Coordinates of N, CA, C and O in Angstrom, one line a residue:
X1 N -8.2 6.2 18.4 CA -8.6 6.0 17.0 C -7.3 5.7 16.3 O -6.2 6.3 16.3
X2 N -7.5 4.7 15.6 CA -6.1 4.1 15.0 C -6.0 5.2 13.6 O -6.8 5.6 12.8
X3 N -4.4 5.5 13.7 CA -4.1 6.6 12.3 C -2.9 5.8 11.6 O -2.0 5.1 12.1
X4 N -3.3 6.0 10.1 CA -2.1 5.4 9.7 C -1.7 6.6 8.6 O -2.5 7.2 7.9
X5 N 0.0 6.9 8.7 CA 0.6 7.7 8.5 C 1.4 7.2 7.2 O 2.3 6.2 7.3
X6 N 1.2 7.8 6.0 CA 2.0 7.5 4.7 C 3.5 8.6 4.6 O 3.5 9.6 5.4
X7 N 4.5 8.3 3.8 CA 5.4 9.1 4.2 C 6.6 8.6 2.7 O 6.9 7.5 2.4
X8 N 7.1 9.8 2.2 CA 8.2 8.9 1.6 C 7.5 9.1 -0.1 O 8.0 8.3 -1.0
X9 N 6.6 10.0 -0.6 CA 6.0 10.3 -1.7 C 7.2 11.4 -2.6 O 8.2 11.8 -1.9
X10 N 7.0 11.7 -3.9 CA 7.8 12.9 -4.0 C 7.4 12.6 -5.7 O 6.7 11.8 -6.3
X11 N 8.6 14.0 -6.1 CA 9.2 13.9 -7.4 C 10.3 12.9 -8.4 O 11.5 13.0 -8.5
X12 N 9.5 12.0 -9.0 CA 10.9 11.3 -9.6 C 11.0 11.0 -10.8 O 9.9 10.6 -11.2
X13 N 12.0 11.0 -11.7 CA 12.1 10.9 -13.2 C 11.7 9.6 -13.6 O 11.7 8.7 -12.7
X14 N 11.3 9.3 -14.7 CA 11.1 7.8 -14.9 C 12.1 6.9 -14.6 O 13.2 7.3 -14.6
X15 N 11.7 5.7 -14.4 CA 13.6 4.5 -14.6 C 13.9 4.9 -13.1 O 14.5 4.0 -12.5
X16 N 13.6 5.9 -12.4 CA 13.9 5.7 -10.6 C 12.7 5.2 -9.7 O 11.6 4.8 -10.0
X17 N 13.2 5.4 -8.4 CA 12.4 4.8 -7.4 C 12.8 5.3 -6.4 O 13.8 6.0 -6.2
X18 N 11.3 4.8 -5.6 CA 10.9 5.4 -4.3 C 10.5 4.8 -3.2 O 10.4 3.5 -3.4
X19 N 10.2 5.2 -1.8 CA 10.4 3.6 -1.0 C 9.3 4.9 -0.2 O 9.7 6.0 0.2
X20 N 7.8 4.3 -0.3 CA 7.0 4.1 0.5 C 6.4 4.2 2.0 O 5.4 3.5 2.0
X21 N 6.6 4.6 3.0 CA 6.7 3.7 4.4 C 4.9 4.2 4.6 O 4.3 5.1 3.9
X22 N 4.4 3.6 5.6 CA 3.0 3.6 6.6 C 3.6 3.0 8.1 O 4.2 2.0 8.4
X23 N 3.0 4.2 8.8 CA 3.1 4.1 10.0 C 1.7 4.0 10.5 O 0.7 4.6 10.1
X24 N 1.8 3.2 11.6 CA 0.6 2.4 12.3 C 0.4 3.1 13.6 O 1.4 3.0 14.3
X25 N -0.8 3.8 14.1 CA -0.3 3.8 15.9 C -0.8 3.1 16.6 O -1.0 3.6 17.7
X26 N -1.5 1.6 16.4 CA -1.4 0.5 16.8 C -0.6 -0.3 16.4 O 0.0 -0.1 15.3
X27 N -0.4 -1.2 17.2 CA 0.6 -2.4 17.0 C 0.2 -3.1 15.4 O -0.9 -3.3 15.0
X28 N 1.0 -3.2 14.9 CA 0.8 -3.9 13.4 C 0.4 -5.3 13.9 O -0.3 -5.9 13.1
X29 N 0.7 -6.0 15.1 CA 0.1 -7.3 14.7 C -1.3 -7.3 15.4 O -1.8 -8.4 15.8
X30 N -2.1 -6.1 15.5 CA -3.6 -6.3 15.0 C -4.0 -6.2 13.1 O -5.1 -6.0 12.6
X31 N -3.5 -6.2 12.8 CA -3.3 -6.4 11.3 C -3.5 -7.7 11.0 O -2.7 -8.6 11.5
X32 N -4.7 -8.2 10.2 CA -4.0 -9.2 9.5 C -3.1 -8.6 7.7 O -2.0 -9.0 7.1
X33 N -4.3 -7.6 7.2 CA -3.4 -8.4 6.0 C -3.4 -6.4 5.8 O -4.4 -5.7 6.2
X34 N -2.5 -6.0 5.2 CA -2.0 -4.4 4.8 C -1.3 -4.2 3.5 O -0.4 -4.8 3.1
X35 N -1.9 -3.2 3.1 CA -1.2 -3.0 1.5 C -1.3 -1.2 1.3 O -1.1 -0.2 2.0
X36 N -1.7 -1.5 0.1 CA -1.2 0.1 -0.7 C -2.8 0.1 -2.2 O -3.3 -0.6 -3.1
X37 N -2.7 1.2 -1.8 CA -3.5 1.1 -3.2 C -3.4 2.7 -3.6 O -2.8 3.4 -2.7
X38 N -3.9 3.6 -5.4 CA -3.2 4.3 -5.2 C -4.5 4.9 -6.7 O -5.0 4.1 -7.6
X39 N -4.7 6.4 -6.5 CA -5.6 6.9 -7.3 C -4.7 8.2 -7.8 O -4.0 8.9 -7.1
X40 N -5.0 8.3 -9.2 CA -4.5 8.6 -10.2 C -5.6 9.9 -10.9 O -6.8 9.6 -11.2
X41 N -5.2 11.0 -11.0 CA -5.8 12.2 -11.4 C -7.5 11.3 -12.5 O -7.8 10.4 -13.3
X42 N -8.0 11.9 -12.0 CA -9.6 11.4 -12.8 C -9.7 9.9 -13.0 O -10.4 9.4 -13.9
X43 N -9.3 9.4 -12.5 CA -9.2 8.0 -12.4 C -10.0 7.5 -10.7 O -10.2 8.3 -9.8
X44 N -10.4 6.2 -10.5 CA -10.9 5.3 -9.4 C -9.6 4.6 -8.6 O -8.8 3.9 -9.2
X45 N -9.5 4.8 -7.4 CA -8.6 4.4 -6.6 C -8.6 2.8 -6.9 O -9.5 2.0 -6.7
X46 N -7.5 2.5 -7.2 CA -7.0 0.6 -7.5 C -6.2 0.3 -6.2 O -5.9 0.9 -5.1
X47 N -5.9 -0.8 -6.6 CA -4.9 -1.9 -5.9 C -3.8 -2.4 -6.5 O -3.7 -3.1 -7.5
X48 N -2.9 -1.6 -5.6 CA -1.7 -2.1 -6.0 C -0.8 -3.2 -5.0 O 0.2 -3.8 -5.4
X49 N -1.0 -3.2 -4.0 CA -0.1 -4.5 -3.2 C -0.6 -4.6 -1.9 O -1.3 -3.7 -1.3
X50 N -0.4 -6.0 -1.4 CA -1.1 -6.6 -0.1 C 0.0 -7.4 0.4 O 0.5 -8.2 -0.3
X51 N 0.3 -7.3 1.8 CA 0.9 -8.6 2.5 C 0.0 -9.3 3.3 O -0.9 -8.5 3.6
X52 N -0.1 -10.5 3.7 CA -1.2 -11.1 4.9 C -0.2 -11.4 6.0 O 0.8 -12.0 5.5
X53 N -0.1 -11.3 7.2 CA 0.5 -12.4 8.1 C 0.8 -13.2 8.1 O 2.0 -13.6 8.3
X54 N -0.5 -14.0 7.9 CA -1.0 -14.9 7.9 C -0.2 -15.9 6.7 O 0.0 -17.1 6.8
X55 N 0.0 -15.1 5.4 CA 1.3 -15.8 4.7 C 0.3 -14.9 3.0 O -0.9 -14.7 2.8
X56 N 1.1 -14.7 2.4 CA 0.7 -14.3 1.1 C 1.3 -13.0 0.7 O 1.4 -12.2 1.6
X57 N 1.6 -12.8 -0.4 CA 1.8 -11.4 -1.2 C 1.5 -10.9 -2.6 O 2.3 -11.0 -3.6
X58 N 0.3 -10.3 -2.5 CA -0.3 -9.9 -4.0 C -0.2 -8.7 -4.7 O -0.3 -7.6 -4.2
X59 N 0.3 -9.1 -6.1 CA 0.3 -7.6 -6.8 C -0.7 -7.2 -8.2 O -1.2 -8.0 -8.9
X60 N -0.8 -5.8 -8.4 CA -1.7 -5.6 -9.7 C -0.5 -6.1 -10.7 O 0.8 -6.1 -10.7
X61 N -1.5 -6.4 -11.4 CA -0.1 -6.8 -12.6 C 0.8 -5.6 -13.5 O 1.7 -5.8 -14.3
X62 N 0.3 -4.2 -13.1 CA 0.7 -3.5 -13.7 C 1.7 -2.6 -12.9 O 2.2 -1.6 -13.4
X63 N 2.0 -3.5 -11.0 CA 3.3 -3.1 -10.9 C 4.1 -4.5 -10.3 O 4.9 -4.5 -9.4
X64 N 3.7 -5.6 -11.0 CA 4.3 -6.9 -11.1 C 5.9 -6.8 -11.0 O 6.3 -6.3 -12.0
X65 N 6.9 -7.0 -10.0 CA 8.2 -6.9 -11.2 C 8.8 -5.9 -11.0 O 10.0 -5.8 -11.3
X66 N 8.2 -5.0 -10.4 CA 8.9 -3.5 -10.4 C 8.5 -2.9 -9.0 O 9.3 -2.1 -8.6
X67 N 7.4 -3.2 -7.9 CA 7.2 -3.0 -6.7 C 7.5 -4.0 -5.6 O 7.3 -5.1 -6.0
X68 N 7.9 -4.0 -4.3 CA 7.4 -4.7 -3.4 C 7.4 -4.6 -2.1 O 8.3 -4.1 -1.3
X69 N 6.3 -5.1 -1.8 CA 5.7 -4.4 -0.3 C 6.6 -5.2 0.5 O 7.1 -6.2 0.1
X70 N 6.7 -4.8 1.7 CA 7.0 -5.7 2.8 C 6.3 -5.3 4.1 O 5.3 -4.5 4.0
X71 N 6.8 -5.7 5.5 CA 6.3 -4.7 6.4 C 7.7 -5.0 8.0 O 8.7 -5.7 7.9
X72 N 7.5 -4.6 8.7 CA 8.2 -4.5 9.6 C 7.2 -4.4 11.1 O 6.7 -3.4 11.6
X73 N 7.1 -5.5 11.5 CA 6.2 -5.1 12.8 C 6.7 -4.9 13.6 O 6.0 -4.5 14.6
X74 N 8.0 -4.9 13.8 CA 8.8 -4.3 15.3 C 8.5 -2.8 15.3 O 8.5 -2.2 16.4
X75 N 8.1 -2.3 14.0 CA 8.1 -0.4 14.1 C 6.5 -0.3 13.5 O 6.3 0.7 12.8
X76 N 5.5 -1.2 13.6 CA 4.2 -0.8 13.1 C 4.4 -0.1 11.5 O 3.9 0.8 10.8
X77 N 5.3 -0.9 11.4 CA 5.0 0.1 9.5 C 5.3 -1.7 8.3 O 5.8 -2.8 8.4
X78 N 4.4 -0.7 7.3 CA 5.0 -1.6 6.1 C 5.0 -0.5 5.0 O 4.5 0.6 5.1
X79 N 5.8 -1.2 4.0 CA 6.6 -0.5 3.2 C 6.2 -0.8 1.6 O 5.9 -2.0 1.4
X80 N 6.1 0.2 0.1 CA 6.1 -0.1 -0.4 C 7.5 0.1 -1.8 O 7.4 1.1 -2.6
X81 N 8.3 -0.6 -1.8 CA 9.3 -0.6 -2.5 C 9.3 -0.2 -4.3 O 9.8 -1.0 -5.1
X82 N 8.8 1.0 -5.0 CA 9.0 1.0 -6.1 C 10.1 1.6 -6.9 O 10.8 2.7 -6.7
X83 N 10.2 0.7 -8.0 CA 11.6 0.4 -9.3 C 10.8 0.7 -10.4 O 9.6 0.6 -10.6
X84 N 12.1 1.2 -11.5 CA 11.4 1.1 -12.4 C 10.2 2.3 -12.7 O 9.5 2.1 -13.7
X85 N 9.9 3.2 -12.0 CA 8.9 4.0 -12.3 C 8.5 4.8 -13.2 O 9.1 5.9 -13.4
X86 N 7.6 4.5 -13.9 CA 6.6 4.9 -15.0 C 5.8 6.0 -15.1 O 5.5 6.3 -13.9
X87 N 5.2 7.0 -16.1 CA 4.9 8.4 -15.5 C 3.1 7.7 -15.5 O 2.2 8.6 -15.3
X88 N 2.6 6.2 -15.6 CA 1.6 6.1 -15.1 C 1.2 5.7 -13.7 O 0.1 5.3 -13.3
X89 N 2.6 5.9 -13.1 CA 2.5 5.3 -11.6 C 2.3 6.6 -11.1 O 2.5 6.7 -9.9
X90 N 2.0 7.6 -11.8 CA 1.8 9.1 -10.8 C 0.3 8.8 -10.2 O -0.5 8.2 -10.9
X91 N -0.1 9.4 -8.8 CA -1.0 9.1 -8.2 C -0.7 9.4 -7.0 O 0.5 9.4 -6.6
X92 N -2.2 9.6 -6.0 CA -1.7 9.4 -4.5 C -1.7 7.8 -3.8 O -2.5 6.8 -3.7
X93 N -0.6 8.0 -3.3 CA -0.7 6.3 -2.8 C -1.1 6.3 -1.2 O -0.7 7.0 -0.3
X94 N -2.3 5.1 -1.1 CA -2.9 5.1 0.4 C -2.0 3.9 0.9 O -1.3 3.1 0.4
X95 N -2.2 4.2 2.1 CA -1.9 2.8 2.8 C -3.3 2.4 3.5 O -4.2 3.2 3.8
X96 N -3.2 1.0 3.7 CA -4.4 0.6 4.1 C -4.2 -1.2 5.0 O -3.3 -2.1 4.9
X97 N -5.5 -1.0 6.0 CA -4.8 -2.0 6.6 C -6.2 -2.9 7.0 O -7.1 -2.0 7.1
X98 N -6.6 -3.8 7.2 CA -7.8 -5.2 7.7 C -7.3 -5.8 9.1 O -6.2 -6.3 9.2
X99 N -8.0 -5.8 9.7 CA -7.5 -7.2 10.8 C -8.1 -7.8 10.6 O -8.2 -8.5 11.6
X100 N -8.7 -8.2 9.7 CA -9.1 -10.1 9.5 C -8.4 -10.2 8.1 O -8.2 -9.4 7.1
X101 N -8.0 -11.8 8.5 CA -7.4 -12.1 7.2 C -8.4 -12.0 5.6 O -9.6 -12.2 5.6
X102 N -7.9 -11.9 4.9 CA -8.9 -11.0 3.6 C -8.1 -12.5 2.5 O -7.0 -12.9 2.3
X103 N -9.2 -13.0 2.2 CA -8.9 -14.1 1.1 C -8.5 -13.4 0.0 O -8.7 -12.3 -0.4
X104 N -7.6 -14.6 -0.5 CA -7.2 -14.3 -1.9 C -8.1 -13.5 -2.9 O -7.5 -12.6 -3.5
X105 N -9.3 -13.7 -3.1 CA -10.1 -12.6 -3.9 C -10.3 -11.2 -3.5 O -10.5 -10.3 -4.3
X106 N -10.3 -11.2 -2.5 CA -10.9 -10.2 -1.6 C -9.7 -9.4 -1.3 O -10.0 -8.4 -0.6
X107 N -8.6 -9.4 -1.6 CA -7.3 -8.6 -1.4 C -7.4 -6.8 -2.1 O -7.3 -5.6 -1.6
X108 N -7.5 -7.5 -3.3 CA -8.2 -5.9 -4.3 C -9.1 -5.2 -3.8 O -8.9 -4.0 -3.9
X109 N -10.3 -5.5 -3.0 CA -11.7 -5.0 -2.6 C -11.5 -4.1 -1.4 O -11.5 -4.4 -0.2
X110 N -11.4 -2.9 -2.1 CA -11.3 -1.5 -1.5 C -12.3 -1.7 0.4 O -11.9 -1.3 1.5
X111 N -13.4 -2.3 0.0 CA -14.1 -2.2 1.0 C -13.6 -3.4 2.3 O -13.9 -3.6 3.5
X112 N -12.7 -4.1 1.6 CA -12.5 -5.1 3.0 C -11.5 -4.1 3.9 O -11.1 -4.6 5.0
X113 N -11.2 -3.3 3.7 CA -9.6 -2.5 4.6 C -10.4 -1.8 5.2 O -11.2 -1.0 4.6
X114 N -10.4 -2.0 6.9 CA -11.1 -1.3 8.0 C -9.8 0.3 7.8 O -10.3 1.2 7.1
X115 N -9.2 0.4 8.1 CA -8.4 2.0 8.0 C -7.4 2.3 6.9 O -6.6 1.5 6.4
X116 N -7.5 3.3 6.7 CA -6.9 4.0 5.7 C -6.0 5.3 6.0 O -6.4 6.1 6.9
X117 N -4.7 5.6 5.3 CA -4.6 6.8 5.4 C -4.4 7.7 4.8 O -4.5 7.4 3.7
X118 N -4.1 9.0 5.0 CA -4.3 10.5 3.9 C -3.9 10.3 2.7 O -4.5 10.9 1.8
X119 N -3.0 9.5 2.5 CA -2.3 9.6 0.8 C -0.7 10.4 0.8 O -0.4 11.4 1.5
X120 N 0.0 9.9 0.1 CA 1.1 10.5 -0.5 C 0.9 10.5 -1.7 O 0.3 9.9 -2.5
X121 N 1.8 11.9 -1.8 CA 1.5 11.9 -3.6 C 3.0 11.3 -4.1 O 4.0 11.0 -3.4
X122 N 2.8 11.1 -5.6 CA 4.0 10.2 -6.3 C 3.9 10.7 -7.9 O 3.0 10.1 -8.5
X123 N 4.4 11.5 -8.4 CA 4.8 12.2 -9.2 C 5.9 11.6 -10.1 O 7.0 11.9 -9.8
X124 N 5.7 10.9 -11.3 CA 6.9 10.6 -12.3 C 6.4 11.2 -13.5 O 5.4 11.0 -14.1
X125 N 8.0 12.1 -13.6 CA 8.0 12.9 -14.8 C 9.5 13.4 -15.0 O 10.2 13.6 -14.0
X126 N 9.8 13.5 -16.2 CA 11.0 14.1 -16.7 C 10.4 15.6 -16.9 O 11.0 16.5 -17.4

């Protein structure tokens, strides 16, 4: 059963950053396209970032500018780079992953990501 492992959550003041990782224990390049999405105390789990293989990288506009994913398939992981953090970026962040390539619209749509994992939490506050 494929597990993907989030890691790298914590406590941080605003105006700092945090660096994300997901571990895969399949090979990432059954992946096509992997991101992050991230739910927020009484709130609906969103989308926040996607890479494809295949070629593309999408973000919510509301971490445009201040996040960015990448991934590394030599080590089954991809990563999400955030700057700049806001005390509305508190939330647990998923990692999540598709092996079919997921079109441009379809990137946000919670239901196209075949695995998911437990969540890190991400905490900004003074």
């Amino acid at each position: 059963q494929v597990q993907l492992v989030e890691s790298g959550g914590g406590l941080v003041q605003p105006g700092g950053s945090l660096k994300l990782s997901c571990v895969s224990s399949e090979g990432s390049f059954r992946y096509d396209t992997m991101g992050w999405f991230r739910q927020a105390p009484g709130k609906e789990r969103e989308f926040v970032a996607t890479t494809r293989r295949s070629g593309g990288t999408y973000y919510a506009d509301a971490v445009k500018g201040r996040f960015t994913i990448s991934r590394e398939n030599a080590r089954n992981t991809w990563y999400l780079q955030m700057n700049s953090l806001k005390p509305e970026d508190t939330a647990v962040y998923y990692c999540a992953a598709a092996r079919n390539r997921l079109i441009t619209s379809s990137v946000g749509d919670q239901r196209m990501y075949n695995f998911w994992g437990q969540g890190t939490q991400v905490a900004v506050s003074s």
